[in-house]
Each structure stands twice: as structure tokens, then as C-alpha cells.
Tab-separated table of C-alpha atoms in Angstrom:
chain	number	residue	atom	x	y	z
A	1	UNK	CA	0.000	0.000	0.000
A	2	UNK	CA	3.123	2.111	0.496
A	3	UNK	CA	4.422	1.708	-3.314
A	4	UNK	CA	0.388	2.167	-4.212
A	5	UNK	CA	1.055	5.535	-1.906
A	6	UNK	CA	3.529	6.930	-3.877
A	7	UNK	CA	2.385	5.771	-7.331
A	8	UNK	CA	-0.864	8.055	-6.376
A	9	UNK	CA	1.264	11.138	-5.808
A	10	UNK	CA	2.270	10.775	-9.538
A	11	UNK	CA	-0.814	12.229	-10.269
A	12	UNK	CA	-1.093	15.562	-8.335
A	13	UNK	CA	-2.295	18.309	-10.178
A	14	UNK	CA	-3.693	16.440	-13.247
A	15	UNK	CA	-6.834	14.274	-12.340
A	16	UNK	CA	-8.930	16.598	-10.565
A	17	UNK	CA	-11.596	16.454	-9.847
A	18	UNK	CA	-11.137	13.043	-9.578
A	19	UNK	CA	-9.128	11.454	-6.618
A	20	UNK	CA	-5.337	10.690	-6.932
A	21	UNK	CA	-4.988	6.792	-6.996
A	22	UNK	CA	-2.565	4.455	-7.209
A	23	UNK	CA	-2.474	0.436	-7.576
A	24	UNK	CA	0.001	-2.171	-7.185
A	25	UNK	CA	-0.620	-6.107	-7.936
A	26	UNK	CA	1.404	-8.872	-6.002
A	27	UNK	CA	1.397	-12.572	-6.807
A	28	UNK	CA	3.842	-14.733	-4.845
A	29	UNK	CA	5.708	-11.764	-3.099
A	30	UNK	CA	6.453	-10.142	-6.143
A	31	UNK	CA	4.838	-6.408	-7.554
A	32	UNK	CA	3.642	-7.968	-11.026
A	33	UNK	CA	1.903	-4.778	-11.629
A	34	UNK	CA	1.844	-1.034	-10.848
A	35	UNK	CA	0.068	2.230	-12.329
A	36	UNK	CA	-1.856	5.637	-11.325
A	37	UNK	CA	-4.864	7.325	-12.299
A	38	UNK	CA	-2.521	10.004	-14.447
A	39	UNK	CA	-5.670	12.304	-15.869
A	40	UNK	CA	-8.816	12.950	-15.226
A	41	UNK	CA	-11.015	10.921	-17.889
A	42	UNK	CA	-8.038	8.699	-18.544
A	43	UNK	CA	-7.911	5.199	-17.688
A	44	UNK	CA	-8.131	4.776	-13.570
A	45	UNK	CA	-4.956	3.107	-11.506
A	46	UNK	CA	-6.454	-0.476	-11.245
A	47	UNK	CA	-6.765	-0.657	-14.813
A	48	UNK	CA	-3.255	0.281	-15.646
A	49	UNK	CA	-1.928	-2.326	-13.229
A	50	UNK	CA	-4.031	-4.806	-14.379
A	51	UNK	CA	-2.552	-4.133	-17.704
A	52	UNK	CA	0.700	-4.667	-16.631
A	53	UNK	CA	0.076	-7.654	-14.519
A	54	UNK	CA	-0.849	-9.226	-17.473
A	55	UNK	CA	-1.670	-13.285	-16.916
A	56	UNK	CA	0.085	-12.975	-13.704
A	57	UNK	CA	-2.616	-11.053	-12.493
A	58	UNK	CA	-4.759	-14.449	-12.221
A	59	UNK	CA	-4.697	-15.408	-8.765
A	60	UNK	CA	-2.988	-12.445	-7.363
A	61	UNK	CA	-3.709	-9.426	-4.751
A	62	UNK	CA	-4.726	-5.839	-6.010
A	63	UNK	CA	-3.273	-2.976	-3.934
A	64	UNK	CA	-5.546	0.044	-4.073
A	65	UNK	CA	-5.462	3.355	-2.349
A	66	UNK	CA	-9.616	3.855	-2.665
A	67	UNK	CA	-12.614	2.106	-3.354
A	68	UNK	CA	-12.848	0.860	-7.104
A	69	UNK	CA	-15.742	2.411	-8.899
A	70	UNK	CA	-18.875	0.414	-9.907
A	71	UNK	CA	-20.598	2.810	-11.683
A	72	UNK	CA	-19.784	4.283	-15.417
A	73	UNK	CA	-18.490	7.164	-15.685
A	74	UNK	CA	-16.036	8.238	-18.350
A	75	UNK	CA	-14.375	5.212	-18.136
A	76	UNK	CA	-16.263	1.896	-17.596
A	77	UNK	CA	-16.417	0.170	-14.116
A	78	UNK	CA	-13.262	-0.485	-12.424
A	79	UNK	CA	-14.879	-3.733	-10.686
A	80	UNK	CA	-15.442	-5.381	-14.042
A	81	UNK	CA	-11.836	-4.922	-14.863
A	82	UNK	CA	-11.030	-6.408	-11.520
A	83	UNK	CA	-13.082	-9.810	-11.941
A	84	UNK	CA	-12.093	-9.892	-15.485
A	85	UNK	CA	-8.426	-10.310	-14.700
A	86	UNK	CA	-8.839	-12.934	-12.139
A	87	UNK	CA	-7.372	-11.536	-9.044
A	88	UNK	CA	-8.402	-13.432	-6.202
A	89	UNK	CA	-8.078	-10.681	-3.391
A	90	UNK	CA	-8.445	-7.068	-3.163
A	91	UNK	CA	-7.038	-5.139	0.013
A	92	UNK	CA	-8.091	-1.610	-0.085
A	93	UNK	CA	-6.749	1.809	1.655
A	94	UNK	CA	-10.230	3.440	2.212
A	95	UNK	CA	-13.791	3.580	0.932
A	96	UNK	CA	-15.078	6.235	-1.436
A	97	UNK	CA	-15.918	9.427	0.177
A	98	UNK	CA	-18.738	9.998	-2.464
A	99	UNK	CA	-22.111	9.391	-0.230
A	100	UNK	CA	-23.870	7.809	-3.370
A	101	UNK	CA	-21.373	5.518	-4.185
A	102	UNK	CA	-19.351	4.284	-0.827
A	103	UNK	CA	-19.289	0.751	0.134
A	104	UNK	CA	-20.812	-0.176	-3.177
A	105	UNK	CA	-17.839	-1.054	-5.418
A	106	UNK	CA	-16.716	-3.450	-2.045
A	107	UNK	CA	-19.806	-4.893	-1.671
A	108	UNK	CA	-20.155	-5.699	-5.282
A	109	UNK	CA	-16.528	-7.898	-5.361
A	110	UNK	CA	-17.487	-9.460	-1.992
A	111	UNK	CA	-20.784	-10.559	-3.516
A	112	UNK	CA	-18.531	-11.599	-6.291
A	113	UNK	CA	-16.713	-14.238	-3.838
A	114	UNK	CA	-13.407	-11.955	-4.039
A	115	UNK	CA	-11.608	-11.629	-0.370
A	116	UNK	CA	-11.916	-8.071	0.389
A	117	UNK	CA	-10.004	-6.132	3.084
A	118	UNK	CA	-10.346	-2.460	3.416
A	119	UNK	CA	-8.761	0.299	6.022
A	120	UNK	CA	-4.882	-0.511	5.281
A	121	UNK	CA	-2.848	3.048	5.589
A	122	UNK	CA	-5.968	4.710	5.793
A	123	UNK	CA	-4.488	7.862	7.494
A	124	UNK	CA	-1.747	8.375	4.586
A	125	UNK	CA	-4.798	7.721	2.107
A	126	UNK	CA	-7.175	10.202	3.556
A	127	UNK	CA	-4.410	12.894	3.398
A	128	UNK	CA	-4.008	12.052	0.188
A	129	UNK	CA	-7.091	12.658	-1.001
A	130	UNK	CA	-8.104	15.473	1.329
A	131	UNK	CA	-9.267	17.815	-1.372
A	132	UNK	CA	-11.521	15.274	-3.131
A	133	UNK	CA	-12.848	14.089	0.263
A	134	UNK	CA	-14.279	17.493	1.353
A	135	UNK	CA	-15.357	17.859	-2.267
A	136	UNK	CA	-17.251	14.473	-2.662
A	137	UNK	CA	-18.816	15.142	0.791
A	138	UNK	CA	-19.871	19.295	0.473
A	139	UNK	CA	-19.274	19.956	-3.188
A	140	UNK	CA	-17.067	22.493	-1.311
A	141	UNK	CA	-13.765	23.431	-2.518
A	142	UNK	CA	-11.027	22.570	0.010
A	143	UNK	CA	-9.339	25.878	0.691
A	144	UNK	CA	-5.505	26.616	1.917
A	145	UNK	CA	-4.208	29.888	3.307
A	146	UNK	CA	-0.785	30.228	2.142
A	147	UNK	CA	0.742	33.023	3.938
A	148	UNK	CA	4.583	33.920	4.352
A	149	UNK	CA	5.817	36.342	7.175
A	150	UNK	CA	9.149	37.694	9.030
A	151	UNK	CA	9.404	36.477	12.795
A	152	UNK	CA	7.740	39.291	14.312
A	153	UNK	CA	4.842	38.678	11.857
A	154	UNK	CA	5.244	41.070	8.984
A	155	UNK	CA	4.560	40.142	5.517
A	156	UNK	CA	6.073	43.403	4.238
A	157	UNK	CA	8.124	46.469	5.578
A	158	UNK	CA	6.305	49.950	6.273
A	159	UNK	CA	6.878	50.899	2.772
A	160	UNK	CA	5.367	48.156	1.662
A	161	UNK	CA	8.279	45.722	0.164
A	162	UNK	CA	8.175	42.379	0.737
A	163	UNK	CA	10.646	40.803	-2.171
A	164	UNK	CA	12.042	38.920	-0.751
A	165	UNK	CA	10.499	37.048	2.609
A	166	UNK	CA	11.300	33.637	2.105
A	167	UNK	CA	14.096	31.872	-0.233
A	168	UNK	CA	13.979	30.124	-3.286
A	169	UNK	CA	13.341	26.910	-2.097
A	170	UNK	CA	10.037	28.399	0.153
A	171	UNK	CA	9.087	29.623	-3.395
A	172	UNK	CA	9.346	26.443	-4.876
A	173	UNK	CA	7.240	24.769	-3.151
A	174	UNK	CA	4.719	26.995	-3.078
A	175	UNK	CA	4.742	26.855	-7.131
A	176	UNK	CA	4.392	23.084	-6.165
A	177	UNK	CA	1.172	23.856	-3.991
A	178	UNK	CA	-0.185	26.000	-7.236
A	179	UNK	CA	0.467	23.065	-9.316
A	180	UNK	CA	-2.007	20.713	-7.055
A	181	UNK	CA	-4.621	22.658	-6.701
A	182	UNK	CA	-7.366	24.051	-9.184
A	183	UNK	CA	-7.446	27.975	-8.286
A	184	UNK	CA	-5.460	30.568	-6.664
A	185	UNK	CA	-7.236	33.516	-5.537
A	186	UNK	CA	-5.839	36.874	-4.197
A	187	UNK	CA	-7.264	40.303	-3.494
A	188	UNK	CA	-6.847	43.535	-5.970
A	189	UNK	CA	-4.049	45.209	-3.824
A	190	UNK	CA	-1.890	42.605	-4.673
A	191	UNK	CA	-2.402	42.985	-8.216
A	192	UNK	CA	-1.622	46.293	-7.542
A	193	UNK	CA	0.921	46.044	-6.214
A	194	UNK	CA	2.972	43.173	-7.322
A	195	UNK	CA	1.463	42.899	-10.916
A	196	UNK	CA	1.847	38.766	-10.026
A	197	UNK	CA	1.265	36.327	-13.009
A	198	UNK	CA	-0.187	33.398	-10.342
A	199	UNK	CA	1.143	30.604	-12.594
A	200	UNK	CA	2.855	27.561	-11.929
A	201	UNK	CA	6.574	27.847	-12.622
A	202	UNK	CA	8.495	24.220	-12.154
A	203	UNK	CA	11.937	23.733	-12.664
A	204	UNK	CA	12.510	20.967	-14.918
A	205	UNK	CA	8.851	19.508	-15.583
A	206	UNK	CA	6.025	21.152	-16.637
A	207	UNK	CA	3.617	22.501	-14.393
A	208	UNK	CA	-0.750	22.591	-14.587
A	209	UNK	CA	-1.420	26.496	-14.107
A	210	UNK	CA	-4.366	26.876	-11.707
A	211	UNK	CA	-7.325	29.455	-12.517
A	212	UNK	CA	-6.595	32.709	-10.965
A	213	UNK	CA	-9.086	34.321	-9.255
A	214	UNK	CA	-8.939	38.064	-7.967
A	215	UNK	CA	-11.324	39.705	-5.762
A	216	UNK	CA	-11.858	43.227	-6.978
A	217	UNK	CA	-15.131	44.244	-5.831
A	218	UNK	CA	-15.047	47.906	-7.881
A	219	UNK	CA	-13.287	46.430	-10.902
A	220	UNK	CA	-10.404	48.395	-10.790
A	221	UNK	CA	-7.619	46.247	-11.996
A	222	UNK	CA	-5.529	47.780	-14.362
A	223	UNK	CA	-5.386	46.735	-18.027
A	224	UNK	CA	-2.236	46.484	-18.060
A	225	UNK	CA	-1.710	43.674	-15.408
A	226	UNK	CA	-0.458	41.071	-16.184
A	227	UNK	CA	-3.108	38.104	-15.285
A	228	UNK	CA	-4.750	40.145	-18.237
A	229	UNK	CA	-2.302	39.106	-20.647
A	230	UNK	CA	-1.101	35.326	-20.043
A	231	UNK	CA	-0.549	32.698	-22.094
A	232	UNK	CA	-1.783	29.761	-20.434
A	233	UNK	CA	-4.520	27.499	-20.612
A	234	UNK	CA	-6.350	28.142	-17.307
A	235	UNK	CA	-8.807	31.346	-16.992
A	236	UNK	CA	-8.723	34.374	-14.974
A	237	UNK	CA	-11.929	34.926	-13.365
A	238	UNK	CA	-12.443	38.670	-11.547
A	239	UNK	CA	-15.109	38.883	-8.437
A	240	UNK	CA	-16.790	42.020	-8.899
A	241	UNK	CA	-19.230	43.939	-6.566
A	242	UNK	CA	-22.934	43.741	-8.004
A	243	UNK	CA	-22.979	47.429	-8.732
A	244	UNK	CA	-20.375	47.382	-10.981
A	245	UNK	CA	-21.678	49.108	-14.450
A	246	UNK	CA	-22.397	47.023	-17.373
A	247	UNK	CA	-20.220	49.565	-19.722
A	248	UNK	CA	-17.272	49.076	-17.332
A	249	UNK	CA	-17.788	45.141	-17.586
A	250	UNK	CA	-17.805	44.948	-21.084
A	251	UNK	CA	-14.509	45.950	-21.841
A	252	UNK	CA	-12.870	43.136	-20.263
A	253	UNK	CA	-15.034	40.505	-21.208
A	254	UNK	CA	-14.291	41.505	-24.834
A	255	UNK	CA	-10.762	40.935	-23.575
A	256	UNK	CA	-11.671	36.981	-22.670
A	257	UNK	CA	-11.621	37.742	-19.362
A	258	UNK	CA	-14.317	36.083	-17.207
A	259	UNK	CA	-16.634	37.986	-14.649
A	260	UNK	CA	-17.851	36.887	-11.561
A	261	UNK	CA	-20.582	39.761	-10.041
A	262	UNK	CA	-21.415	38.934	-6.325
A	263	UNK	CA	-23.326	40.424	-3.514
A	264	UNK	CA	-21.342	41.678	-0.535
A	265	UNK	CA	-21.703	44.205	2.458
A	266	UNK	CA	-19.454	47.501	2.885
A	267	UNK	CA	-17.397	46.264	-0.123
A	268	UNK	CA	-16.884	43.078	1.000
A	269	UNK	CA	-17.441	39.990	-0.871
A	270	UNK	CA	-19.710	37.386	0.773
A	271	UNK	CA	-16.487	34.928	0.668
A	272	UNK	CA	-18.867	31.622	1.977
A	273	UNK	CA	-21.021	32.801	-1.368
A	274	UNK	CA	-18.624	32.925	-3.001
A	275	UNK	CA	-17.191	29.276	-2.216
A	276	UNK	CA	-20.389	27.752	-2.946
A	277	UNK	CA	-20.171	29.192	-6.399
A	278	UNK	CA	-16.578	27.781	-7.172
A	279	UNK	CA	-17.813	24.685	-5.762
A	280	UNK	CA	-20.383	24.799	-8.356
A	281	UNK	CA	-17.947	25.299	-11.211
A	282	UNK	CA	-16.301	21.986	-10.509
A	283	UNK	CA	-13.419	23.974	-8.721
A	284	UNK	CA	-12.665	21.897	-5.823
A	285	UNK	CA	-9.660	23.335	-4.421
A	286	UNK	CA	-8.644	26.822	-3.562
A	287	UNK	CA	-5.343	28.430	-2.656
A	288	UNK	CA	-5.560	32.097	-1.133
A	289	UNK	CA	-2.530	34.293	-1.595
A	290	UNK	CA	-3.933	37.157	-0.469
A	291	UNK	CA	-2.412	40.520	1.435
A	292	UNK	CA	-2.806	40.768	5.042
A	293	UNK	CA	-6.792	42.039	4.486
A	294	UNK	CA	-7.856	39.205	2.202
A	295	UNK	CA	-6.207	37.050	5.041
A	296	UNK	CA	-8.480	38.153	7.802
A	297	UNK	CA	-11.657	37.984	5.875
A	298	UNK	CA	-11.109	34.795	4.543
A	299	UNK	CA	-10.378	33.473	8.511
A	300	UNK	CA	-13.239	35.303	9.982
A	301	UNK	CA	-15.007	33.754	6.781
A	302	UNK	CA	-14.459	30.755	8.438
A	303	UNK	CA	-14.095	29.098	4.728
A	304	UNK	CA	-10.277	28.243	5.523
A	305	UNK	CA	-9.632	24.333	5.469
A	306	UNK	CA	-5.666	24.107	5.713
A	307	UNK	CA	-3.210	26.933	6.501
A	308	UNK	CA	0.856	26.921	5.618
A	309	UNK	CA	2.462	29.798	7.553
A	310	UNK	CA	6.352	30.338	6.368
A	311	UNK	CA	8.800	32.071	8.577
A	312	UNK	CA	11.871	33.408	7.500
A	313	UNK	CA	14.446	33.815	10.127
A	314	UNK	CA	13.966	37.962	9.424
A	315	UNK	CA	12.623	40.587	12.253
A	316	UNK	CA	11.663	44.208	10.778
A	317	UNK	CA	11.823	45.736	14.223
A	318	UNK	CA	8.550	47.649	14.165
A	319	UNK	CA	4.967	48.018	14.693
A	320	UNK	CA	4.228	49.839	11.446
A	321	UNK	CA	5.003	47.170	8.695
A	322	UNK	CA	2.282	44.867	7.005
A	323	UNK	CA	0.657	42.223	9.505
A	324	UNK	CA	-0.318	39.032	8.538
A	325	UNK	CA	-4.220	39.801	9.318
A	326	UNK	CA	-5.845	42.957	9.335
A	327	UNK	CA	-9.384	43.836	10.225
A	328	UNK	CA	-11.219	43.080	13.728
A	329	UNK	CA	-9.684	40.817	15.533
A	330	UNK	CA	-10.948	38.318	18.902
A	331	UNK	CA	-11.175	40.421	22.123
A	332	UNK	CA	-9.824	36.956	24.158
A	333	UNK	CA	-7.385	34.698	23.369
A	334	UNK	CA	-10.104	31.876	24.134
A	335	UNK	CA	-11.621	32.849	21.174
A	336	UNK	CA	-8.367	32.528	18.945
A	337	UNK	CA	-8.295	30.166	16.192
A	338	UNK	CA	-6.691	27.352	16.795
A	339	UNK	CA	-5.019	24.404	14.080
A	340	UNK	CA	-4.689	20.605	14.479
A	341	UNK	CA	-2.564	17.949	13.199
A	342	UNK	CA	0.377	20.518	12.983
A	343	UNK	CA	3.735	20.057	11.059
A	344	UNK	CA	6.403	21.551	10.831
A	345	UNK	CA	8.913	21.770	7.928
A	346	UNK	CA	12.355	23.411	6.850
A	347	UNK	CA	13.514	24.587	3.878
A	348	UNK	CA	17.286	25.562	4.381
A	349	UNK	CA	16.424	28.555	6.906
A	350	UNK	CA	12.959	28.839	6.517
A	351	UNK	CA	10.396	27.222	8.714
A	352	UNK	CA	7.002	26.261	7.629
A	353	UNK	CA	4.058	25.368	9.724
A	354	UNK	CA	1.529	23.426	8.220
A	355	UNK	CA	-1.940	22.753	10.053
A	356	UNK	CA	-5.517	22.375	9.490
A	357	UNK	CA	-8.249	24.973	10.870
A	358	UNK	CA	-10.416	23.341	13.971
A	359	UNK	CA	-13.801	24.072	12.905
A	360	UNK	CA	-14.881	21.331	15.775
């Protein structure tokens, strides 16, 4: 289940909004098989392994990270495949999330007198699949806070620079995080003020660019910025306020750029609203790199999911640079926010914390 692990990871960043999968065959201690879901509507991971596998899969044990599917999608039903090849036992890492579907693909091979075991690194394959869990369950996208701040918590001096915070290999990764999800969304002042592109930028392999999303409730972003002017094949979607006039809207929509108008109060985007409406556009994971304002309204949103805080070992020495949240904040420390199943990470002198939000 380990190798069927790491097969799954293959896929990040190409088979949403499908599930990241992996599947390994063994016949007399030996791997006779392997393969991963590698694109959404492509063949899934069982299949490929079966391939593989060949005759030897006749007999043999089928490694999966999740439930197989017994229902047609765009590919026929993984549980056929299964029977058709033979294999005489099935030991799976967790059911399918999906409340229509769970239990059912098990069932079915059980009822086909295949021995079925299920629950085997289900902790890894839950984290795995985080994203498409929350998604199968809400239609919610999962939603990370990605935030990166000096020691004394300042994501950029008093005159407003911030390049840069962390080092190279902080900013790798975080083009790694772009890469696995299916949006990033920040607020207009960073357009503003960094002009940021918000693709994916990968040294050595190619990358999937995620749609980027700004919140600019008064559609002022200039036409000369760049997410205006990318190549890539992912949109750029702008949140507007409701008011915003037709006249003004037209001119970027002739651009090809797509509009998103949304109710709100004192210029605010209703963020959960807003949510619910990526969820409905099949988006099922969100990355926030917003400013210090988009920060706090998307935690006193209470839409965050995961948070990764960076800290570079830097101290600006004052009380008038950028904090990391602005807006109201709790009046008692009881009421603070607090995260679970914390990590914590280095990259060369950086530190990264990596938790999830406690909405318990």
C-alpha cells in the first residue's frame, strides 16, 4: 500500500476532480503490476496495473489506495476490470468518500466471492485525497491559506516591500502547492501592487497552471496587469461587486476575461457565497494568496480548510510594517483560532508550519 502511496502522488495536479490513486498487484511476493490514475477521464490506476500484470494477475492481490468504482463514468467500471483479470483478493486503503457511491464497489466484489479487506494506511490515504474528500462530501472546494511572514509577523516592511520574505526553495514549493490545486485567488491590492502572473513555474517539468481568481469588488484592476495578458490554458476569473456598471464590464469581457458579479456588504465579498459558487464550477480546491486584508476575511469567513504559515528567520523591528491579518480581531485569546494535526517543515532557513483549521 506504500508503493500504491507513492504511485498516487504521480498524479497531483492532473486528475482533478477526480481522486489521486494508485495500484500495485502482487502474486507470490512479487509487484507484477503497478500504475496511477494520471488524468482525469483517462484510464483509472487499477486498470493500468491490471494491464501490466498481465496473466500474472490471475490469482494475485490488487493494492488500491480507494474504493474501485462500480458505476460508469467516463471510463467503464473499475470492478469489471477487476473480476475480469482474475485476481483473487483485493485489500483496499479506504472507501469512497462519495455518499452515493461508498461501500458499493466493495460490496459488489465481496458478492462476487473476491476476499476483500479495506482500512490498510488509511491515514496516509485520507491525506491524500483530502481535497476530493471534502469535495465528494460538500461539493465544497477545500481551501488553503498560504501566507509567508518575518518572525515578528510582517509580511512586508512599512513601505510596503516584501521581495524577498522567504528563499527560493520556500518559493518552490509553493509553485508546487499551485500546481495541485485548481485555483489561486488573491485580493486587488496585490495585483496592484505586485502585478503577479499566479502561474505555476516548475523547474525541470512542466507545471498545470491553476485558474486565478482576484477579488476586486469595484473592478479596478488595471489593463495592463499582467493576469490580463497570459498565455496559459487556465482562466482568470475577476469577483466584482454587483454594482459594478455594465459599460465598465464589457470591456474586459471583450478581452476573454471572465466575470464573476457577487453580492457583498461595505465592499466586501460574501467569501462563503462565493465558495459555494466555485464549488459549483467543478473547482474543488482553492489556494488564497492574499495581502494581510484578504487574510483576515477569509479566517473570519471561516471558509479556511488548511493553513501553511512560512517564517523566515527575518525581524523588521517595528509596529508599522504589514501584519499578517488585518481587520477586527478576537477580544480573548479563548476565542483565537486554533489548528490541528500541525507540522512543521524546513527549507534551508525557513520554517514552515503546516496545520488544518479546527472548525470542531
Amino acid at each position: 500500500m506504500k508503493m500504491a502511496l507513492s504511485l498516487a502522488e504521480r498524479g497531483r495536479g492532473w486528475t482533478s476532480p477526480n481522486p489521486m490513486v494508485g495500484a500495485v498487484v502482487v502474486k507470490d511476493g512479487k509487484v507484477v503490476g503497478k500504475g496511477y490514475h494520471q488524468t482525469a477521464g483517462g484510464p483509472h490506476a487499477e486498470v493500468y496495473a491490471l494491464q501490466e500484470a498481465g496473466d500474472d494477475a490471475k490469482g494475485a492481490t490488487l493494492y488500491v489506495t480507494l474504493e474501485p468504482c462500480n458505476h460508469t463514468g467516463r471510463t467503464p467500471p473499475c470492478t469489471h476490470a477487476i473480476l475480469k483479470s482474475g485476481t483473487s483478493r483485493l485489500v483496499a486503503g479506504m472507501k469512497d468518500p462519495n455518499p452515493r457511491v461508498t461501500g458499493g464497489g466493495l460490496g459488489y466484489l465481496r458478492g462476487q466471492g473476491l476476499d476483500v479487506a479495506v482500512g490498510v494506511c488509511e491515514d496516509e490515504c485520507r491525506r491524500l485525497n483530502e481535497i476530493f474528500i471534502k469535495y465528494a462530501g460538500t461539493t465544497l472546494p477545500f481551501v488553503i491559506l498560504k501566507c509567508a511572514a518575518t518572525l515578528d509577523g510582517r509580511m512586508a516592511t512599512r513601505t510596503g516591500d516584501s521581495k524577498w520574505i522567504t528563499n527560493p526553495s520556500s518559493r518552490h514549493f509553493v509553485h508546487e502547492l499551485r500546481h495541485a490545486v485548481d485555483a489561486v485567488m488573491v485580493g486587488i491590492g496585490t495585483v496592484l501592487k505586485d502585478n503577479p502572473q499566479l502561474t505555476t513555474r516548475l523547474e525541470g517539468r512542466k507545471g498545470s497552471d491553476p485558474m486565478r481568481i482576484v477579488l476586486d469588488t469595484r473592478l479596478s484592476i488595471p489593463p495592463g496587469a499582467k493576469l490580463l495578458h497570459l498565455s496559459s490554458d487556465s482562466d482568470t476569473l475577476l469577483v466584482i461587486g454587483s454594482s459594478v456598471l455594465p459599460e465598465k464590464r464589457k470591456l474586459l469581457q471583450r478581452a476573454g476575461v471572465q466575470l464573476l458579479a457577487m453580492d457583498g456588504h461595505e465592499d466586501q465579498i460574501d467569501l462563503k457565497a462565493l465558495v459555494r459558487e466555485l464549488g459549483r464550477r467543478e473547482i474543488t480546491s482553492l489556494l488564497i494568496e492574499g495581502g494581510s486584508r484578504v487574510n483576515g476575511s477569509v479566517l473570519r469567513a471561516g471558509i479556511v480548510d488548511k493553513v501553511y504559515m512560512f517564517y523566515a528567520p527575518k525581524i523588521c523591528g517595528g509596529d508599522d510594517g504589514v501584519p499578517i491579518c488585518a481587520g477586527p480581531g478576537v477580544e480573548r485569546m479563548a476565542e483565537s483560532m486554533r489548528l490541528k494535526d500541525i507540522s512543521v517543515h524546513r527549507f534551508e532557513d525557513d520554517v514552515m508550519i503546516e496545520g488544518y483549521v479546527n472548525n470542531d
